[in-house]
mmCIF file of C-alpha atoms in Angstrom:
data_model
loop_
_atom_site.group_PDB
_atom_site.id
_atom_site.type_symbol
_atom_site.label_atom_id
_atom_site.label_comp_id
_atom_site.label_asym_id
_atom_site.label_seq_id
_atom_site.Cartn_x
_atom_site.Cartn_y
_atom_site.Cartn_z
ATOM 1 C CA UNK Y 89 -23.780 -18.184 -23.092
ATOM 2 C CA UNK Y 90 -27.345 -16.537 -24.500
ATOM 3 C CA UNK Y 91 -30.834 -17.072 -24.019
ATOM 4 C CA UNK Y 92 -31.341 -15.841 -27.700
ATOM 5 C CA UNK Y 93 -31.262 -17.890 -30.828
ATOM 6 C CA UNK Y 94 -30.846 -15.273 -32.787
ATOM 7 C CA UNK Y 95 -27.823 -13.763 -30.781
ATOM 8 C CA UNK Y 96 -26.526 -17.262 -30.792
ATOM 9 C CA UNK Y 97 -27.066 -17.710 -34.498
ATOM 10 C CA UNK Y 98 -25.045 -14.619 -35.464
ATOM 11 C CA UNK Y 99 -22.306 -15.222 -32.840
ATOM 12 C CA UNK Y 100 -21.492 -18.837 -34.716
ATOM 13 C CA UNK Y 101 -21.947 -16.678 -37.890
ATOM 14 C CA UNK Y 102 -18.962 -14.237 -36.968
ATOM 15 C CA UNK Y 103 -16.928 -17.628 -35.404
ATOM 16 C CA UNK Y 104 -17.453 -19.321 -38.998
ATOM 17 C CA UNK Y 105 -16.300 -16.110 -40.866
ATOM 18 C CA UNK Y 106 -13.349 -15.616 -38.653
ATOM 19 C CA UNK Y 107 -12.236 -19.548 -39.060
ATOM 20 C CA UNK Y 108 -13.315 -19.477 -42.987
ATOM 21 C CA UNK Y 109 -11.286 -16.201 -43.920
ATOM 22 C CA UNK Y 110 -8.345 -15.171 -41.925
ATOM 23 C CA UNK Y 111 -7.922 -12.000 -43.681
ATOM 24 C CA UNK Y 112 -11.424 -10.950 -42.940
ATOM 25 C CA UNK Y 113 -10.603 -11.716 -39.136
ATOM 26 C CA UNK Y 114 -7.809 -9.519 -39.331
ATOM 27 C CA UNK Y 115 -9.626 -6.509 -40.619
ATOM 28 C CA UNK Y 116 -12.145 -6.948 -37.773
ATOM 29 C CA UNK Y 117 -9.577 -7.705 -34.945
ATOM 30 C CA UNK Y 118 -7.685 -4.760 -36.207
ATOM 31 C CA UNK Y 119 -11.333 -2.577 -36.164
ATOM 32 C CA UNK Y 120 -12.089 -3.739 -32.435
ATOM 33 C CA UNK Y 121 -8.354 -3.293 -31.335
ATOM 34 C CA UNK Y 122 -8.486 0.050 -32.284
ATOM 35 C CA UNK Y 123 -11.816 0.967 -30.083
ATOM 36 C CA UNK Y 124 -11.598 -1.433 -27.385
ATOM 37 C CA UNK Y 125 -7.732 -2.671 -27.088
ATOM 38 C CA UNK Y 126 -8.531 -6.580 -27.658
ATOM 39 C CA UNK Y 127 -8.589 -9.066 -30.215
ATOM 40 C CA UNK Y 128 -10.552 -12.231 -30.788
ATOM 41 C CA UNK Y 129 -8.546 -14.985 -30.522
ATOM 42 C CA UNK Y 130 -10.953 -17.846 -31.505
ATOM 43 C CA UNK Y 131 -10.832 -19.289 -27.614
ATOM 44 C CA UNK Y 132 -14.179 -18.742 -26.122
ATOM 45 C CA UNK Y 133 -16.955 -20.236 -28.101
ATOM 46 C CA UNK Y 134 -21.019 -19.383 -28.358
ATOM 47 C CA UNK Y 135 -23.379 -21.526 -26.550
ATOM 48 C CA UNK Y 136 -27.044 -21.278 -26.178
ATOM 49 C CA UNK Y 137 -28.907 -21.963 -22.911
ATOM 50 C CA UNK Y 138 -30.249 -25.336 -24.565
ATOM 51 C CA UNK Y 139 -27.160 -26.731 -26.054
ATOM 52 C CA UNK Y 140 -25.860 -26.181 -22.470
ATOM 53 C CA UNK Y 141 -28.408 -27.763 -20.421
ATOM 54 C CA UNK Y 142 -28.651 -30.817 -22.738
ATOM 55 C CA UNK Y 143 -25.033 -31.136 -23.155
ATOM 56 C CA UNK Y 144 -23.062 -29.768 -20.085
ATOM 57 C CA UNK Y 145 -25.596 -30.163 -17.165
ATOM 58 C CA UNK Y 146 -27.585 -33.301 -18.708
ATOM 59 C CA UNK Y 147 -31.279 -34.258 -18.589
ATOM 60 C CA UNK Y 148 -30.915 -36.730 -16.198
ATOM 61 C CA UNK Y 149 -29.524 -33.635 -13.625
ATOM 62 C CA UNK Y 150 -32.670 -31.641 -14.600
ATOM 63 C CA UNK Y 151 -35.161 -34.351 -14.508
ATOM 64 C CA UNK Y 152 -34.082 -34.973 -10.775
ATOM 65 C CA UNK Y 153 -34.386 -31.290 -9.950
ATOM 66 C CA UNK Y 154 -37.901 -30.917 -11.176
ATOM 67 C CA UNK Y 155 -40.316 -30.004 -8.592
ATOM 68 C CA UNK Y 156 -43.838 -28.915 -10.214
ATOM 69 C CA UNK Y 157 -43.736 -30.888 -13.571
ATOM 70 C CA UNK Y 158 -45.488 -28.966 -16.407
ATOM 71 C CA UNK Y 159 -48.006 -31.682 -17.537
ATOM 72 C CA UNK Y 160 -49.237 -29.560 -20.755
ATOM 73 C CA UNK Y 161 -49.173 -30.169 -24.319
ATOM 74 C CA UNK Y 162 -45.891 -27.943 -25.284
ATOM 75 C CA UNK Y 163 -45.197 -26.925 -28.607
ATOM 76 C CA UNK Y 164 -41.372 -26.521 -28.914
ATOM 77 C CA UNK Y 165 -40.541 -23.317 -31.012
ATOM 78 C CA UNK Y 166 -36.483 -23.582 -32.256
ATOM 79 C CA UNK Y 167 -36.223 -20.412 -34.740
ATOM 80 C CA UNK Y 168 -34.230 -20.527 -37.854
ATOM 81 C CA UNK Y 169 -31.085 -19.327 -36.490
ATOM 82 C CA UNK Y 170 -30.486 -21.841 -34.341
ATOM 83 C CA UNK Y 171 -30.473 -24.356 -37.176
ATOM 84 C CA UNK Y 172 -27.990 -22.666 -39.561
ATOM 85 C CA UNK Y 173 -24.914 -24.062 -40.099
ATOM 86 C CA UNK Y 174 -22.409 -24.468 -37.203
ATOM 87 C CA UNK Y 175 -25.157 -23.336 -34.939
ATOM 88 C CA UNK Y 176 -26.625 -26.812 -34.019
ATOM 89 C CA UNK Y 177 -24.140 -28.160 -31.483
ATOM 90 C CA UNK Y 178 -24.774 -32.178 -31.020
ATOM 91 C CA UNK Y 179 -28.264 -31.606 -32.524
ATOM 92 C CA UNK Y 180 -29.782 -32.806 -36.114
ATOM 93 C CA UNK Y 181 -29.832 -29.621 -38.002
ATOM 94 C CA UNK Y 182 -32.783 -30.948 -40.196
ATOM 95 C CA UNK Y 183 -34.923 -32.479 -36.964
ATOM 96 C CA UNK Y 184 -34.100 -31.084 -34.168
ATOM 97 C CA UNK Y 185 -35.091 -32.858 -30.847
ATOM 98 C CA UNK Y 186 -33.471 -31.144 -27.901
ATOM 99 C CA UNK Y 187 -36.286 -29.208 -27.021
ATOM 100 C CA UNK Y 188 -38.669 -31.974 -27.041
ATOM 101 C CA UNK Y 189 -35.801 -34.213 -24.774
ATOM 102 C CA UNK Y 190 -36.243 -31.103 -22.502
ATOM 103 C CA UNK Y 191 -39.984 -30.803 -22.364
ATOM 104 C CA UNK Y 192 -40.161 -34.475 -21.425
ATOM 105 C CA UNK Y 193 -37.724 -34.396 -18.938
ATOM 106 C CA UNK Y 194 -39.668 -31.526 -17.218
ATOM 107 C CA UNK Y 195 -42.729 -33.491 -17.182
ATOM 108 C CA UNK Y 196 -44.434 -31.903 -20.149
ATOM 109 C CA UNK Y 197 -45.474 -33.854 -23.610
ATOM 110 C CA UNK Y 198 -43.947 -32.312 -26.819
ATOM 111 C CA UNK Y 199 -46.079 -31.778 -29.847
ATOM 112 C CA UNK Y 200 -44.950 -32.340 -33.259
ATOM 113 C CA UNK Y 201 -45.612 -29.780 -35.738
ATOM 114 C CA UNK Y 202 -44.419 -28.867 -38.958
ATOM 115 C CA UNK Y 203 -43.172 -25.182 -38.302
ATOM 116 C CA UNK Y 204 -40.917 -25.843 -35.331
ATOM 117 C CA UNK Y 205 -38.166 -24.157 -37.121
ATOM 118 C CA UNK Y 206 -39.760 -21.594 -39.321
ATOM 119 C CA UNK Y 207 -38.827 -18.270 -39.239
ATOM 120 C CA UNK Y 208 -41.234 -15.619 -37.795
ATOM 121 C CA UNK Y 209 -39.202 -12.612 -39.449
ATOM 122 C CA UNK Y 210 -38.706 -11.093 -36.136
ATOM 123 C CA UNK Y 211 -35.623 -8.910 -37.438
ATOM 124 C CA UNK Y 212 -37.839 -7.303 -39.966
ATOM 125 C CA UNK Y 213 -40.778 -6.291 -37.914
ATOM 126 C CA UNK Y 214 -40.312 -2.593 -38.014
ATOM 127 C CA UNK Y 215 -39.918 -2.498 -42.003
ATOM 128 C CA UNK Y 216 -42.304 -5.094 -43.255
ATOM 129 C CA UNK Y 217 -44.860 -5.670 -40.653
ATOM 130 C CA UNK Y 218 -47.331 -7.319 -42.568
ATOM 131 C CA UNK Y 219 -45.569 -10.086 -44.054
ATOM 132 C CA UNK Y 220 -43.889 -10.838 -40.559
ATOM 133 C CA UNK Y 221 -47.132 -10.702 -38.930
ATOM 134 C CA UNK Y 222 -48.290 -13.748 -41.215
ATOM 135 C CA UNK Y 223 -45.237 -15.589 -40.600
ATOM 136 C CA UNK Y 224 -45.766 -15.259 -36.837
ATOM 137 C CA UNK Y 225 -49.776 -16.432 -37.289
ATOM 138 C CA UNK Y 226 -48.597 -19.383 -39.654
ATOM 139 C CA UNK Y 227 -46.323 -20.628 -36.705
ATOM 140 C CA UNK Y 228 -49.388 -20.206 -34.258
ATOM 141 C CA UNK Y 229 -51.731 -21.141 -36.066
ATOM 142 C CA UNK Y 230 -49.972 -24.434 -36.849
ATOM 143 C CA UNK Y 231 -49.042 -25.468 -33.325
ATOM 144 C CA UNK Y 232 -52.407 -24.604 -32.387
ATOM 145 C CA UNK Y 233 -53.983 -27.136 -34.804
ATOM 146 C CA UNK Y 234 -51.528 -29.728 -33.541
ATOM 147 C CA UNK Y 235 -53.090 -29.817 -30.428
ATOM 148 C CA UNK Y 236 -50.595 -27.637 -28.430
ATOM 149 C CA UNK Y 237 -52.027 -25.841 -24.992
ATOM 150 C CA UNK Y 238 -48.499 -23.575 -25.011
ATOM 151 C CA UNK Y 239 -45.497 -22.753 -26.673
ATOM 152 C CA UNK Y 240 -41.738 -22.787 -25.203
ATOM 153 C CA UNK Y 241 -39.627 -20.533 -27.398
ATOM 154 C CA UNK Y 242 -35.794 -20.727 -27.517
ATOM 155 C CA UNK Y 243 -35.534 -17.685 -28.775
ATOM 156 C CA UNK Y 244 -35.874 -14.590 -26.904
ATOM 157 C CA UNK Y 245 -36.691 -12.104 -29.784
ATOM 158 C CA UNK Y 246 -38.856 -14.551 -31.428
ATOM 159 C CA UNK Y 247 -40.697 -15.266 -28.385
ATOM 160 C CA UNK Y 248 -41.593 -11.454 -27.788
ATOM 161 C CA UNK Y 249 -42.871 -11.440 -31.472
ATOM 162 C CA UNK Y 250 -45.194 -14.699 -30.917
ATOM 163 C CA UNK Y 251 -46.008 -13.467 -27.571
ATOM 164 C CA UNK Y 252 -46.863 -9.658 -27.611
ATOM 165 C CA UNK Y 253 -47.625 -9.421 -31.401
ATOM 166 C CA UNK Y 254 -50.120 -12.484 -31.402
ATOM 167 C CA UNK Y 255 -53.325 -10.662 -31.432
ATOM 168 C CA UNK Y 256 -52.191 -8.627 -34.178
ATOM 169 C CA UNK Y 257 -50.775 -11.187 -36.287
ATOM 170 C CA UNK Y 258 -54.424 -13.039 -36.001
ATOM 171 C CA UNK Y 259 -56.484 -9.758 -36.945
ATOM 172 C CA UNK Y 260 -53.644 -9.456 -40.134
ATOM 173 C CA UNK Y 261 -54.382 -13.116 -41.213
ATOM 174 C CA UNK Y 262 -57.410 -13.944 -40.015
ATOM 175 C CA UNK Y 263 -56.163 -17.161 -38.300
ATOM 176 C CA UNK Y 264 -56.791 -18.291 -34.398
ATOM 177 C CA UNK Y 265 -53.199 -17.185 -32.912
ATOM 178 C CA UNK Y 266 -54.560 -17.082 -29.430
ATOM 179 C CA UNK Y 267 -52.083 -19.208 -27.044
ATOM 180 C CA UNK Y 268 -49.833 -18.601 -23.952
ATOM 181 C CA UNK Y 269 -46.001 -18.704 -24.997
ATOM 182 C CA UNK Y 270 -43.332 -18.770 -22.664
ATOM 183 C CA UNK Y 271 -39.327 -18.555 -23.232
ATOM 184 C CA UNK Y 272 -37.260 -21.840 -22.378
ATOM 185 C CA UNK Y 273 -35.853 -20.091 -19.141
ATOM 186 C CA UNK Y 274 -39.097 -19.175 -18.083
ATOM 187 C CA UNK Y 275 -40.460 -22.806 -18.449
ATOM 188 C CA UNK Y 276 -37.419 -24.671 -16.493
ATOM 189 C CA UNK Y 277 -37.828 -22.069 -13.727
ATOM 190 C CA UNK Y 278 -41.225 -22.791 -13.368
ATOM 191 C CA UNK Y 279 -40.444 -26.797 -13.048
ATOM 192 C CA UNK Y 280 -37.819 -26.484 -10.789
ATOM 193 C CA UNK Y 281 -40.401 -24.828 -8.237
ATOM 194 C CA UNK Y 282 -39.645 -20.941 -8.835
ATOM 195 C CA UNK Y 283 -42.204 -18.648 -9.403
ATOM 196 C CA UNK Y 284 -45.338 -20.935 -8.422
ATOM 197 C CA UNK Y 285 -47.905 -18.404 -8.950
ATOM 198 C CA UNK Y 286 -46.627 -17.310 -12.148
ATOM 199 C CA UNK Y 287 -46.923 -21.205 -13.198
ATOM 200 C CA UNK Y 288 -50.579 -21.390 -11.906
ATOM 201 C CA UNK Y 289 -51.396 -18.501 -13.903
ATOM 202 C CA UNK Y 290 -49.939 -20.086 -16.740
ATOM 203 C CA UNK Y 291 -51.830 -23.249 -16.330
ATOM 204 C CA UNK Y 292 -54.858 -21.179 -15.692
ATOM 205 C CA UNK Y 293 -54.646 -19.825 -18.845
ATOM 206 C CA UNK Y 294 -53.480 -23.113 -20.907
ATOM 207 C CA UNK Y 295 -56.193 -25.385 -19.513
ATOM 208 C CA UNK Y 296 -59.437 -23.104 -18.264
ATOM 209 C CA UNK Y 297 -59.531 -20.033 -20.261
ATOM 210 C CA UNK Y 298 -57.883 -22.190 -23.758
ATOM 211 C CA UNK Y 299 -56.868 -20.727 -26.696
ATOM 212 C CA UNK W 246 -18.474 -27.710 -9.090
ATOM 213 C CA UNK W 247 -20.357 -24.755 -10.357
ATOM 214 C CA UNK W 248 -19.993 -24.849 -14.560
ATOM 215 C CA UNK W 249 -19.018 -21.314 -14.872
ATOM 216 C CA UNK W 250 -20.190 -19.568 -18.096
ATOM 217 C CA UNK W 251 -19.726 -16.144 -19.649
ATOM 218 C CA UNK W 252 -23.653 -14.355 -19.839
ATOM 219 C CA UNK W 253 -24.783 -12.535 -22.736
ATOM 220 C CA UNK W 254 -28.470 -11.464 -22.059
ATOM 221 C CA UNK W 255 -28.703 -9.969 -25.904
ATOM 222 C CA UNK W 256 -31.278 -6.964 -26.199
ATOM 223 C CA UNK W 257 -34.531 -8.634 -25.492
ATOM 224 C CA UNK W 258 -34.141 -10.098 -22.212
ATOM 225 C CA UNK W 259 -33.110 -6.581 -21.102
ATOM 226 C CA UNK W 260 -36.106 -4.856 -22.741
ATOM 227 C CA UNK W 261 -39.041 -6.272 -23.811
ATOM 228 C CA UNK W 262 -38.526 -9.633 -22.094
ATOM 229 C CA UNK W 263 -37.715 -8.873 -18.829
ATOM 230 C CA UNK W 264 -39.244 -12.169 -17.375
ATOM 231 C CA UNK W 265 -36.689 -14.258 -19.003
ATOM 232 C CA UNK W 266 -33.660 -12.661 -16.952
ATOM 233 C CA UNK W 267 -35.902 -12.925 -13.758
ATOM 234 C CA UNK W 268 -36.102 -16.562 -14.531
ATOM 235 C CA UNK W 269 -32.547 -17.516 -15.533
ATOM 236 C CA UNK W 270 -31.198 -16.471 -12.442
ATOM 237 C CA UNK W 271 -32.835 -18.635 -10.004
ATOM 238 C CA UNK W 272 -32.768 -21.530 -12.683
ATOM 239 C CA UNK W 273 -29.208 -21.411 -12.910
ATOM 240 C CA UNK W 274 -28.353 -21.167 -9.132
ATOM 241 C CA UNK W 275 -30.698 -24.504 -8.789
ATOM 242 C CA UNK W 276 -28.765 -26.510 -11.459
ATOM 243 C CA UNK W 277 -25.171 -24.898 -10.325
ATOM 244 C CA UNK W 278 -24.283 -22.747 -13.178
ATOM 245 C CA UNK W 279 -22.449 -19.554 -12.583
ATOM 246 C CA UNK W 280 -23.399 -16.798 -14.797
ATOM 247 C CA UNK W 281 -20.385 -14.226 -15.347
ATOM 248 C CA UNK W 282 -22.070 -11.443 -17.239
ATOM 249 C CA UNK W 283 -19.681 -9.851 -19.403
ATOM 250 C CA UNK W 284 -18.305 -6.857 -18.501
ATOM 251 C CA UNK W 285 -19.241 -4.002 -21.070
ATOM 252 C CA UNK W 286 -20.623 -5.529 -23.735
ATOM 253 C CA UNK W 287 -22.646 -4.322 -26.200
ATOM 254 C CA UNK W 288 -25.640 -4.913 -28.646
ATOM 255 C CA UNK W 289 -24.682 -7.596 -31.107
ATOM 256 C CA UNK W 290 -26.447 -5.789 -33.690
ATOM 257 C CA UNK W 291 -29.114 -8.603 -34.201
ATOM 258 C CA UNK W 292 -28.558 -9.331 -37.903
ATOM 259 C CA UNK W 293 -30.292 -5.969 -38.319
ATOM 260 C CA UNK W 294 -27.240 -4.033 -38.531
ATOM 261 C CA UNK W 295 -26.023 -6.708 -41.192
ATOM 262 C CA UNK W 296 -28.264 -5.674 -43.776
ATOM 263 C CA UNK W 297 -26.462 -1.979 -43.997
ATOM 264 C CA UNK W 298 -23.331 -3.279 -42.368
ATOM 265 C CA UNK W 299 -21.435 -6.767 -42.288
ATOM 266 C CA UNK W 300 -18.495 -5.521 -41.231
ATOM 267 C CA UNK W 301 -19.889 -4.029 -38.186
ATOM 268 C CA UNK W 302 -22.494 -6.483 -36.952
ATOM 269 C CA UNK W 303 -18.828 -8.990 -37.184
ATOM 270 C CA UNK W 304 -16.803 -6.502 -35.064
ATOM 271 C CA UNK W 305 -19.951 -6.139 -32.560
ATOM 272 C CA UNK W 306 -20.162 -9.887 -31.915
ATOM 273 C CA UNK W 307 -16.054 -10.288 -32.229
ATOM 274 C CA UNK W 308 -16.054 -8.088 -29.376
ATOM 275 C CA UNK W 309 -18.662 -9.174 -26.978
ATOM 276 C CA UNK W 310 -16.763 -13.138 -27.547
ATOM 277 C CA UNK W 311 -13.034 -11.256 -26.982
ATOM 278 C CA UNK W 312 -14.391 -9.457 -23.757
ATOM 279 C CA UNK W 313 -15.576 -12.986 -22.773
ATOM 280 C CA UNK W 314 -11.915 -14.584 -23.579
ATOM 281 C CA UNK W 315 -10.502 -11.421 -21.026
ATOM 282 C CA UNK W 316 -12.303 -13.025 -18.527
ATOM 283 C CA UNK W 317 -11.174 -16.407 -19.372
ATOM 284 C CA UNK W 318 -14.344 -17.893 -20.300
ATOM 285 C CA UNK W 319 -14.762 -20.362 -22.879
ATOM 286 C CA UNK W 320 -18.616 -20.533 -23.599
#
């Protein structure tokens, strides 16, 4: 299980390659057997935190455990890696809704916007920064103009792009990108009553200071 | 009964976004998910290594998944 959609996406990619090409799987297994002395048998399957929560823990159990409902307009951000072939679990690859369902279970209002699966170019951040900043800005500006108070990301690497680089993205693109961004794990922890001080800061940032 | 899963934090949760890891531990405790960290797991290359060596990318990922298997964990 991982919290990062990018990690999860590439794990699914490897599992797919192993299943579709036995020769390739043997080459890779020989390589890791030489260095680590173990082989991947295909028994252990990757899971993303979001899929684990919705499919195995269940939304009802999460809804019952909520202590501090979110009560904000939350823009869900999936990122592209979770929508690739074989990586969507039981969710719809073209119009995913797990994150929206989870936001509702936590007492928030999901915001519908077009860029929820659009890439923010995270792996290319260090090599082609300007286009990456423009991609980041376009997702943020879209969510903002659709009425979001804040955004929740299902991917740790995209989360750091959307959060830490948002002012730079705003400067490069000239768009309005200022918005609080949290990761999925943070939003759930806040709703379940952990870190009430951080949650209070987030609400002040979203509702009083605003964009 | 607690749901047992192998936990792979990824590079970012242990570096730039430590708040994710902070929050994940208490949230899993509340929901009855037992996180078992994969021993000696490495970076998975983050699709960046794939640009120069797809083989290395898949080897890093397969190694992490194989390590989870040695713990007898399915996901």
